[in-house]
XYZ file of C-alpha atoms in Angstrom:
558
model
C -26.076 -13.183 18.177
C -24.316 -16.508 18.323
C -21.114 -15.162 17.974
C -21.306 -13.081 20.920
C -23.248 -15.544 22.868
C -20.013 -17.724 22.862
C -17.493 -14.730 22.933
C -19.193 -14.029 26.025
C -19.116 -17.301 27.902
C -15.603 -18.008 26.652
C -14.383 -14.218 28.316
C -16.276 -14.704 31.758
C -14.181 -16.898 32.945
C -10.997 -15.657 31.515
C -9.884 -13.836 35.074
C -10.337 -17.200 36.492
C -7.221 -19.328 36.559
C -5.156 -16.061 36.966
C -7.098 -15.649 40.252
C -6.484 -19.013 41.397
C -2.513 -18.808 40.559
C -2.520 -16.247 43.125
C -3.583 -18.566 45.628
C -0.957 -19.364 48.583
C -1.667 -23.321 48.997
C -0.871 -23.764 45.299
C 2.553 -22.189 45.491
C 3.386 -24.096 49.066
C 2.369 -27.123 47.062
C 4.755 -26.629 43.993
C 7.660 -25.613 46.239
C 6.915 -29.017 48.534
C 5.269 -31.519 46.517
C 5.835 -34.437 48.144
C 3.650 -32.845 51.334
C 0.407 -34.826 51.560
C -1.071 -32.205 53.857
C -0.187 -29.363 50.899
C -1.837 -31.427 48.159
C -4.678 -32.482 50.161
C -5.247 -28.502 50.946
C -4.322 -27.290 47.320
C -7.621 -30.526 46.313
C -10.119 -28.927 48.711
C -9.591 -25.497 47.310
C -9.757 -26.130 43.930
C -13.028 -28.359 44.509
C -14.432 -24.880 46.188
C -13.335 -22.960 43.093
C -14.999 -26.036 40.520
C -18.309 -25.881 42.971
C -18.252 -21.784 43.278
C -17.697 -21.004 39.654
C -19.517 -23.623 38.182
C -17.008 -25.064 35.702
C -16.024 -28.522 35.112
C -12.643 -28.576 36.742
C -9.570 -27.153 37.874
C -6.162 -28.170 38.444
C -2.172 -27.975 39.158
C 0.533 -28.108 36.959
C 4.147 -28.353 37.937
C 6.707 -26.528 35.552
C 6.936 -29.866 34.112
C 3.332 -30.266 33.126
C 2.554 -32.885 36.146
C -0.612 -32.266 37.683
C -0.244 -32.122 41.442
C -4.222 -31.209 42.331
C -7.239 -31.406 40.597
C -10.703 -30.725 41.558
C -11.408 -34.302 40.862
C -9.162 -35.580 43.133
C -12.254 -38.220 44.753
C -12.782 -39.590 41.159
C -11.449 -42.549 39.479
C -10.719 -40.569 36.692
C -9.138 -38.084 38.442
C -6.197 -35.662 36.675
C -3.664 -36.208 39.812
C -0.464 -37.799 38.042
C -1.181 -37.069 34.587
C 1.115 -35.036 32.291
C 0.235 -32.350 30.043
C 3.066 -31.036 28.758
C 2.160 -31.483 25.584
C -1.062 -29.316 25.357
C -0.429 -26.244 23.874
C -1.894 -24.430 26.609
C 0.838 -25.226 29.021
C 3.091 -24.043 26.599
C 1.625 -20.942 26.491
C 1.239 -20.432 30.088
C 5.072 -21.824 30.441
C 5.980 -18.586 27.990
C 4.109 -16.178 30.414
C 1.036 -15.913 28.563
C -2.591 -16.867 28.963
C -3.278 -20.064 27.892
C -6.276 -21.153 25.648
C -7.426 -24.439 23.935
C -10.285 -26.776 22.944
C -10.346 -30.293 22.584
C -11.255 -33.612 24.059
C -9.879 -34.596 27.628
C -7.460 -37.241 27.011
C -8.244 -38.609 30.859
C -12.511 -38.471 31.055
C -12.612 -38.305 27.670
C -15.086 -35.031 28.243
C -14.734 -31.977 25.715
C -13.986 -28.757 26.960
C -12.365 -25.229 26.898
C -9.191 -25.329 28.879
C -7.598 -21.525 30.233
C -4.352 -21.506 31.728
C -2.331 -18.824 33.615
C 1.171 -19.134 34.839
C 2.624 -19.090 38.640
C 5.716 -17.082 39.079
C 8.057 -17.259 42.311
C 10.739 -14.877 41.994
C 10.485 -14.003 38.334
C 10.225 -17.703 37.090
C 7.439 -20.067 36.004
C 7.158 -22.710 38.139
C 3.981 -24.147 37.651
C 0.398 -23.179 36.070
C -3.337 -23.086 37.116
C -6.032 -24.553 34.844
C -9.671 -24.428 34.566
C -11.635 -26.310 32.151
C -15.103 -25.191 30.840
C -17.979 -27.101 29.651
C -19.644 -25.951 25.817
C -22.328 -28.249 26.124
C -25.147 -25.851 27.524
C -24.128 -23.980 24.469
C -23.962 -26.775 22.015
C -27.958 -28.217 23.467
C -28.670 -23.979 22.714
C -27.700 -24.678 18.986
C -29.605 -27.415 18.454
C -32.913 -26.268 20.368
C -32.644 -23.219 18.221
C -33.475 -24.514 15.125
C -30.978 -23.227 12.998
C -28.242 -24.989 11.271
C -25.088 -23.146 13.054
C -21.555 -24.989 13.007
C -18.766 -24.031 15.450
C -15.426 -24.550 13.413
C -11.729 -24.529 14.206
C -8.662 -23.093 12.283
C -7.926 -26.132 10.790
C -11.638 -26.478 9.473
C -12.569 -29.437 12.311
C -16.219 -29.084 12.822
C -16.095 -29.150 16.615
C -19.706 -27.994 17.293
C -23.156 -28.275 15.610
C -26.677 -28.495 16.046
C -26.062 -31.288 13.664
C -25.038 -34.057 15.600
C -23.969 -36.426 12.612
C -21.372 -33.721 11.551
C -19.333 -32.916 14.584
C -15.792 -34.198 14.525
C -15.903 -33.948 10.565
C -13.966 -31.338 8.074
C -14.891 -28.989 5.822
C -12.167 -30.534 3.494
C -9.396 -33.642 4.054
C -6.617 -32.165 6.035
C -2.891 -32.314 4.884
C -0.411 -34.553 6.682
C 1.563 -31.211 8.405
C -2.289 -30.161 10.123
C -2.867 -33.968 10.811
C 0.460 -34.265 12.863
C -0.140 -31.212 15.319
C -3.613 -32.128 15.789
C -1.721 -35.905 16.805
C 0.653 -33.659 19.237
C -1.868 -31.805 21.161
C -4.428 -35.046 21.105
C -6.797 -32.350 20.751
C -9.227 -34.547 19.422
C -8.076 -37.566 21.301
C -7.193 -39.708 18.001
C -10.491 -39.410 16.450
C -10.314 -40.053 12.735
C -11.731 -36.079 12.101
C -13.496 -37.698 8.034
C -13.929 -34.504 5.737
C -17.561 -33.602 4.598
C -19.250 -34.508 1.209
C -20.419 -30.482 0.720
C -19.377 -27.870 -0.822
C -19.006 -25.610 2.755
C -16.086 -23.109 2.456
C -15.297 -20.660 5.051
C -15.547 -17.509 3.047
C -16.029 -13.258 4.308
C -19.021 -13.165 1.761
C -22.756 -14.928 1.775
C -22.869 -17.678 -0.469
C -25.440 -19.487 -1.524
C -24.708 -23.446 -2.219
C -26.691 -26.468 -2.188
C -26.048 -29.779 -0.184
C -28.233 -31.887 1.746
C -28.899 -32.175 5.540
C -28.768 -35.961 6.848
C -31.948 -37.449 6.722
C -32.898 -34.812 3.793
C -33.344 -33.952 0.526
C -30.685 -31.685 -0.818
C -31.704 -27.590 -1.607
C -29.945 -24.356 -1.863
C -28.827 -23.155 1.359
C -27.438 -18.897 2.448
C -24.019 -19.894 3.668
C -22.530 -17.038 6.224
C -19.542 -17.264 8.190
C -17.896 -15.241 10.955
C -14.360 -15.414 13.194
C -14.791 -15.310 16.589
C -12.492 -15.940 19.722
C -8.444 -15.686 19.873
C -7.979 -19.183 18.431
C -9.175 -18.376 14.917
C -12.579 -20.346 15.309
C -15.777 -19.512 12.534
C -19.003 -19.943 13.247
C -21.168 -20.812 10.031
C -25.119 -20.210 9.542
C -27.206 -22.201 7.022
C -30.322 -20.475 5.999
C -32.693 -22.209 3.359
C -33.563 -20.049 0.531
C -37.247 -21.799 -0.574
C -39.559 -19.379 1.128
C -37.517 -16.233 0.313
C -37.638 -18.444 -3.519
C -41.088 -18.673 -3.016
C -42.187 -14.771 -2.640
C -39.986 -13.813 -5.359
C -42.072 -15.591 -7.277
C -45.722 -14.762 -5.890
C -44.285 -11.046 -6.346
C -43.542 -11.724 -9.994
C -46.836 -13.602 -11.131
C -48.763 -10.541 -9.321
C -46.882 -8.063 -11.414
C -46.664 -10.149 -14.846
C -50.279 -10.577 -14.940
C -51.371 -7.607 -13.418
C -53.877 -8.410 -10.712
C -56.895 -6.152 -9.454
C -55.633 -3.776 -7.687
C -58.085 -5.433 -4.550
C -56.083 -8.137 -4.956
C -52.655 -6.103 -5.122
C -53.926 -4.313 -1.947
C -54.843 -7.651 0.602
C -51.593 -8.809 -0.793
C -49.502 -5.371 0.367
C -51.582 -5.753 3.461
C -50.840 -9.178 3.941
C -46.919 -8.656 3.084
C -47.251 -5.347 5.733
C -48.568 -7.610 8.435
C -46.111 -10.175 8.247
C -43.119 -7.668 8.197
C -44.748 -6.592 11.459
C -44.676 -9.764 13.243
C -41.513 -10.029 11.859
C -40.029 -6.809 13.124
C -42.087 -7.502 16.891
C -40.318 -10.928 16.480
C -36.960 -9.483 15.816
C -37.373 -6.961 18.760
C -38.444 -9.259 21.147
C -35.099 -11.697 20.139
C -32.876 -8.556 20.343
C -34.339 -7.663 23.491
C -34.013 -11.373 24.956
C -30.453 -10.798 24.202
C -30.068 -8.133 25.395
C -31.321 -9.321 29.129
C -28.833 -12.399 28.307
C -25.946 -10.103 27.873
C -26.689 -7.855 31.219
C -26.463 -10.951 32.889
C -23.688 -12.051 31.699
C -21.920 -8.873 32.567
C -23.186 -8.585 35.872
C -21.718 -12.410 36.499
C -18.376 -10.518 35.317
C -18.590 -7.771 37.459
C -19.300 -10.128 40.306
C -16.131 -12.192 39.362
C -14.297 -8.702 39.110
C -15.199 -7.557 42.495
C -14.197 -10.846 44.113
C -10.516 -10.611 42.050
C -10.335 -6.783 43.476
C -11.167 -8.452 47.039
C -8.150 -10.949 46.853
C -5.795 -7.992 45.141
C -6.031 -5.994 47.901
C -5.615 -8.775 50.630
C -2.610 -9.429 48.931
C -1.165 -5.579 48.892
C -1.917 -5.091 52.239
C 0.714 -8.821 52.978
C 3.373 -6.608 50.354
C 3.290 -3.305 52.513
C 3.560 -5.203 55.649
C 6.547 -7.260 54.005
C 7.971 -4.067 52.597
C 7.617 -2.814 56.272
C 9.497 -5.524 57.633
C 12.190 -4.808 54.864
C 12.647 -1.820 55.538
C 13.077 -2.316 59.491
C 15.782 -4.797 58.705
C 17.748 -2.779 56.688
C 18.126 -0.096 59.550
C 19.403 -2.612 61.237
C 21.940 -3.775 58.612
C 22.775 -0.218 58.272
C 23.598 -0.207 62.415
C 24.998 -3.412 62.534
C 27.652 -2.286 60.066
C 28.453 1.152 62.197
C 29.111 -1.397 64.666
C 31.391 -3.075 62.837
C 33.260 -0.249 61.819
C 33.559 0.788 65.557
C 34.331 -2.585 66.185
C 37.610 -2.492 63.703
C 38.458 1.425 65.157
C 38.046 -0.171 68.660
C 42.033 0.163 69.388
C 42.801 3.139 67.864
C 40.171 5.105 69.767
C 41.459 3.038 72.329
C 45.348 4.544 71.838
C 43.548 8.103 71.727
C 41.678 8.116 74.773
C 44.604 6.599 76.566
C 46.634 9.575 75.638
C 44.672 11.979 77.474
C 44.319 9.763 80.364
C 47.438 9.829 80.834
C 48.162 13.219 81.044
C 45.595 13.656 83.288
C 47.092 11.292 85.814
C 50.452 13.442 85.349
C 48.803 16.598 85.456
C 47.033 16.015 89.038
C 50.448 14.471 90.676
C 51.896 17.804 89.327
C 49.159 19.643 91.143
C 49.366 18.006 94.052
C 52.724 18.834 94.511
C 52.263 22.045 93.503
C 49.834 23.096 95.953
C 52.038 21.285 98.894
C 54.962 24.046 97.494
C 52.597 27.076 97.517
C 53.186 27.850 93.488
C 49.412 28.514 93.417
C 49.880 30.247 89.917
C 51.873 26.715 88.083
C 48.105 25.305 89.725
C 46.376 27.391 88.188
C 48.207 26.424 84.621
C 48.132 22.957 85.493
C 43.941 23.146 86.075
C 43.713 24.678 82.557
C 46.107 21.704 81.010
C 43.231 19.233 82.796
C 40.112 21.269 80.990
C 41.669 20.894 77.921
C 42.874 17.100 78.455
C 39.057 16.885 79.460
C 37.412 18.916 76.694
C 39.679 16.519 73.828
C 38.517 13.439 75.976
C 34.547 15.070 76.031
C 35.288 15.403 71.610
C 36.608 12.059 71.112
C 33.550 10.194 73.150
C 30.871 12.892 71.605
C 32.310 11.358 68.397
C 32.177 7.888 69.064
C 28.435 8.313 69.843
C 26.948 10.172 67.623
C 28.329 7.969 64.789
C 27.124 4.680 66.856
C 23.388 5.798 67.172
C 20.701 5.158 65.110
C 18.674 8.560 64.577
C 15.746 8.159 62.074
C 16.246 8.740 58.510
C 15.845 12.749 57.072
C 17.439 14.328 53.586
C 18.838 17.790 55.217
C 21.059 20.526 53.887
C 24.718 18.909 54.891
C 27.899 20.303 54.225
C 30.315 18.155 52.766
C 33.305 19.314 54.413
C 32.013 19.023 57.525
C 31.124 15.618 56.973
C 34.723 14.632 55.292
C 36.239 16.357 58.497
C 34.230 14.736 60.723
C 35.111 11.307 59.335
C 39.203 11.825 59.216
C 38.688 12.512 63.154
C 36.712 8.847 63.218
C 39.841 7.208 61.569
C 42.603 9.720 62.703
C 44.322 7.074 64.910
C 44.165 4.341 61.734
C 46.155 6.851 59.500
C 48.774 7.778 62.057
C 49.174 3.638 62.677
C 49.748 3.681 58.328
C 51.533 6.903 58.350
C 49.146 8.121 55.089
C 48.446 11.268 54.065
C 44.739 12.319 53.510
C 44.902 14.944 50.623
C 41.559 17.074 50.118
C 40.250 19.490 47.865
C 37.332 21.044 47.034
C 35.759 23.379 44.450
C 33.826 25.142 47.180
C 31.554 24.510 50.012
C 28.983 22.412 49.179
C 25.865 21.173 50.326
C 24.028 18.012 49.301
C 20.645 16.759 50.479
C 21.859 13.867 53.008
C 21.702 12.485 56.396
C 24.636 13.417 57.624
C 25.495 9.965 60.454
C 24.782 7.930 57.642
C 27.034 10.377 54.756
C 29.703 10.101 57.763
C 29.172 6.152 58.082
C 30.155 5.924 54.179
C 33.001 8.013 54.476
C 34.499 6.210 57.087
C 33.454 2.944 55.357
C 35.419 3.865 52.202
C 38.390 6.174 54.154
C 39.645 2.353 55.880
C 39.048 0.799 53.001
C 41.445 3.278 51.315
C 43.901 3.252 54.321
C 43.577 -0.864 53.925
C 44.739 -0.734 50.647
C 47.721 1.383 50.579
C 49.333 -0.999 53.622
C 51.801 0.246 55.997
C 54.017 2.278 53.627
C 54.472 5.419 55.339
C 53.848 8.890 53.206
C 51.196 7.181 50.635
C 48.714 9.921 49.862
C 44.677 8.881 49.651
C 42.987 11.740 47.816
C 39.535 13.230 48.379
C 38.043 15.311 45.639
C 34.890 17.132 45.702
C 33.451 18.326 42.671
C 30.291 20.428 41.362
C 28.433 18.496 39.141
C 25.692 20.676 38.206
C 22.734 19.242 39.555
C 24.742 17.082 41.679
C 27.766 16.962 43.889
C 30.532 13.936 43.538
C 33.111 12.977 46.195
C 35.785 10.611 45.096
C 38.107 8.768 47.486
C 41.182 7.343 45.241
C 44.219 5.138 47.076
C 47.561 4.216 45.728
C 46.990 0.509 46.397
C 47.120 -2.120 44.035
C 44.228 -1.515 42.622
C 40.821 -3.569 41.788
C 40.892 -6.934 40.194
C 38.287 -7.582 37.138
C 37.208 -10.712 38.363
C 36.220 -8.782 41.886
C 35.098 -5.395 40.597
C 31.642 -7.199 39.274
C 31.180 -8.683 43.087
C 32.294 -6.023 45.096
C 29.322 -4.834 46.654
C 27.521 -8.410 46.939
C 26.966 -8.868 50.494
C 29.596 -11.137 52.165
C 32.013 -10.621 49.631
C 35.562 -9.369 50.730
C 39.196 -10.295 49.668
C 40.679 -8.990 53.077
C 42.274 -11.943 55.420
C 39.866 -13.554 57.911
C 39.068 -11.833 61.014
C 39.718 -8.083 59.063
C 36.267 -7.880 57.007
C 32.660 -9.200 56.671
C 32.040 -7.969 52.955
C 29.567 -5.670 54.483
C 30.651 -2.622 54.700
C 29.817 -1.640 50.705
C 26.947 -3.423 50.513
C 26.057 -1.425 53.345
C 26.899 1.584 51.644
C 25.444 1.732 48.438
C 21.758 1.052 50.475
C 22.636 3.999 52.621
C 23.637 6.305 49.285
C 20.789 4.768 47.529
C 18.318 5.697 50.095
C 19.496 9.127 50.223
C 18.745 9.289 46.539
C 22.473 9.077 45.360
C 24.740 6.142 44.283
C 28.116 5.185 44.088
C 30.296 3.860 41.682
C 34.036 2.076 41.823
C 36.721 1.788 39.151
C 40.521 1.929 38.532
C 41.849 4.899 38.297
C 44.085 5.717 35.242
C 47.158 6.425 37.253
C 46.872 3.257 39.745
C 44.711 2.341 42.274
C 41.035 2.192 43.329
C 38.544 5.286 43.167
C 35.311 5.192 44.774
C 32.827 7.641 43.801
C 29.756 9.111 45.833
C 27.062 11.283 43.921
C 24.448 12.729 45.609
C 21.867 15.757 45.117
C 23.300 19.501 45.376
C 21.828 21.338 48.022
């Protein structure tokens, strides 16, 4: 019953500081803690949490074991600028776990149970929240009870008792290794922690040993012992063994002299009764305990339900980030179209020009034509204008379908549509190198793609290709499609120079580009792999064995 009286009270509050490490004015605090405003917020709410949860304090740690805020931040004794690295619980919390310890405060000099949870930004501990909890109510239980109960540590320091004259004492002298971590943690503040004149042992079996309470006479005591909590604690029970003495006795003179059987039967009676009471007794303790223990769990649930409360708050702030994510990388994806356009601008240019012109030609022709009477050269002429128009009409249709921004949806798209459509988006930037775009297929394909956003990646890696190879005229840039099985891979490899080590492992980090100023921002792979990773693909980039750079885009087979 003891033993899960305390497990109890030490596991209600165990949710606790991993609650309040979730809490938004510690983190501002420990990213600016030289803000009064911040501290004197991060005070005020962990006074609430001290008043609300009824526990003797809470508090701040920076990564560095500095406390930042305390509960007691009004009080002279307050924890404010104290350092406690060296408890063990920080180090624990520090290592990601959850924190437990008891000892003396080594600021109010106040006992306590101390639980500690970490505080992670972006995957790294920088600080930890702490709640400290008092075991006096249980302590004032031990003694009122009557019994002789001892609450000891792992290192056999008799930390509570209903005994007052034999807390802070040992079960045996301690050896000079246990002495020095107990100095480390100053878990009991420096106390001098003298061992006991008995013969207590912590032991799995009942043992019966005799010693002497202070202020009494020495007799034979039941000694049991039991673990309980994570930190290797034992609880022992001293039961005296006169009365149970004493009836073994009665029972024996009654049988060796073999009294009237009257006498046998008010004894049976009398032995029957007090087994009764007994039993009553016991039933009415178990069922105390039991009400004890609802309680206990229904404070738990309470906490539980609050935690849930502050879970989901926090879930619905990480879909409406995750919202705003997503809306800015649509517009990362646009903005680099827009680049792309941007570095195509003259070409396009050069081949809208071309049409233009003949246009212009074509209509003086006509003109002239008409004033002759050669109505049938007209007629020819008219058709030359369509189809001057028609190529104008392609090359603008182009231009916009690959600059809008149409919503995101996996379709059935044929890959050599796509590749096709993407040479016509660069045609005038191969002409201008005089390369040769060599492609071949193992069928027609179909992947499960957007097809702008395929095309956007194409023409992404189809300049970068036509970059590399420079202004030799006849280099060939080959495009492979292959059948992969359950997938479909299209490889675009250039007879450039090739990829440097030192730049392959930074290649798609946004910003990053070893073209000349004014030719690149670094984001058109970046911008890539997001697109093929959102279409449930990726892409890869190596050397290829024969020279030069190979990009590689895999994506799902239609």
């Amino acid at each position: 019953f003891y033993r899960l009286s305390l497990e109890s009270l030490l596991s209600r509050n165990e949710s606790l500081p991993r609650v309040i490490a979730m809490e938004a004015k510690l983190n501002a605090l420990l990213s600016r803690p030289e803000s009064k405003d911040l501290q004197l917020a991060a005070n005020r709410y962990l006074l609430e949490v001290k008043k609300g949860a009824d526990i003797t304090a809470a508090y701040l740690l920076d990564r560095h074991g500095l406390t930042l805020a305390a509960s007691n931040f009004l009080q002279p004794s307050s924890y404010i600028g104290n350092n406690y690295a060296y408890r063990p619980y920080f180090r624990d919390a520090m290592e990601g776990k959850l924190g437990s310890f008891y000892g003396i405060g080594t600021t109010t000099s106040d006992p306590g149970y101390f639980l500690t949870a970490p505080i992670e930004a972006n995957g790294e501990k920088i600080g930890a929240a702490t709640v400290k909890i008092s075991l006096e109510n249980f302590e004032s239980a031990l003694i009122r009870g009557g019994d002789t109960v001892l609450l000891v540590d792992a290192f056999g320091v008799i930390f509570l008792a209903s005994v007052p004259e034999w807390k802070y004492r040992t079960l045996h002298p301690l050896d000079q290794e246990t002495l020095r971590r107990l100095d480390a943690s100053r878990q009991y503040n420096n106390r001098p922690l003298p061992p006991l004149d008995t013969p207590l042992r912590l032991q799995s079996d009942p043992l019966v040993i005799r010693t002497a309470l202070p202020n009494a006479p020495a007799q034979d005591y039941l000694m049991q012992s039991k673990q309980t909590g994570s930190l290797g604690w034992s609880i022992v029970l001293l039961s005296r063994t006169k009365q149970e003495r004493q009836n073994a006795l009665l029972a024996g003179i009654a049988a060796g002299f073999a009294m009237a059987f009257l006498l046998s039967t008010v004894i049976y009676l009398r032995l029957n009764a007090k087994g009764f009471r007994e039993r009553r007794q016991a039933e009415a303790e178990l069922r105390q305990a039991h009400k004890e223990l609802e309680l206990r769990i229904a404070e738990s649930t309470e906490d539980l339900l609050l935690t849930n409360a502050s879970l989901e708050e926090r879930i619905d702030s990480l879909k409406t980030a995750e919202s705003i994510l997503r809306e800015t990388r649509d517009h990362a994806v646009q903005a680099g179209k827009l680049a792309v356009l941007g570095q195509m601008a003259a070409g396009i240019s050069h081949e809208v020009n071309q049409p233009l012109t003949a246009l212009h030609n074509f209509t003086d022709n006509a003109v002239q034509l008409l004033d002759r009477g050669r109505l049938d050269d007209v007629r020819e002429n008219l058709g030359l204008i369509k189809q001057m128009a028609v190529r104008m009409g392609n090359i603008v249709g182009e231009i916009k379908n690959f600059a809008r921004r149409p919503p995101v949806e996996r379709v059935k798209v044929s890959v050599a549509d796509v590749i096709a459509q993407a040479q016509m988006m660069v045609a005038p930037r191969i002409r201008q190198v005089g390369a040769l775009i060599d492609v071949q297929s193992s069928g027609e394909l179909l992947v499960w793609a957007d097809q702008q956003r395929l095309e956007q990646v194409l023409v992404n890696l189809l300049i970068n290709a036509l970059d590399a190879v420079g202004e030799v005229a006849g280099q060939r840039i080959h495009v492979r499609v292959s059948d992969e099985g359950h997938q479909v891979s299209v490889s675009i490899h250039d007879g450039g120079a090739g990829i440097p080590e030192d730049v392959l492992a930074h290649l798609f980090e946004p910003f990053f580009t070893t073209k000349p100023v004014g030719k690149g921002l670094g984001l058109g792979l970046p911008i890539s792999r997001m697109i093929i990773s959102e279409l449930g693909g990726r892409i890869e980039a190596r050397n290829h064995e024969t020279g030069g750079a190979q990009f590689t885009v895999y994506l799902e087979k239609a």
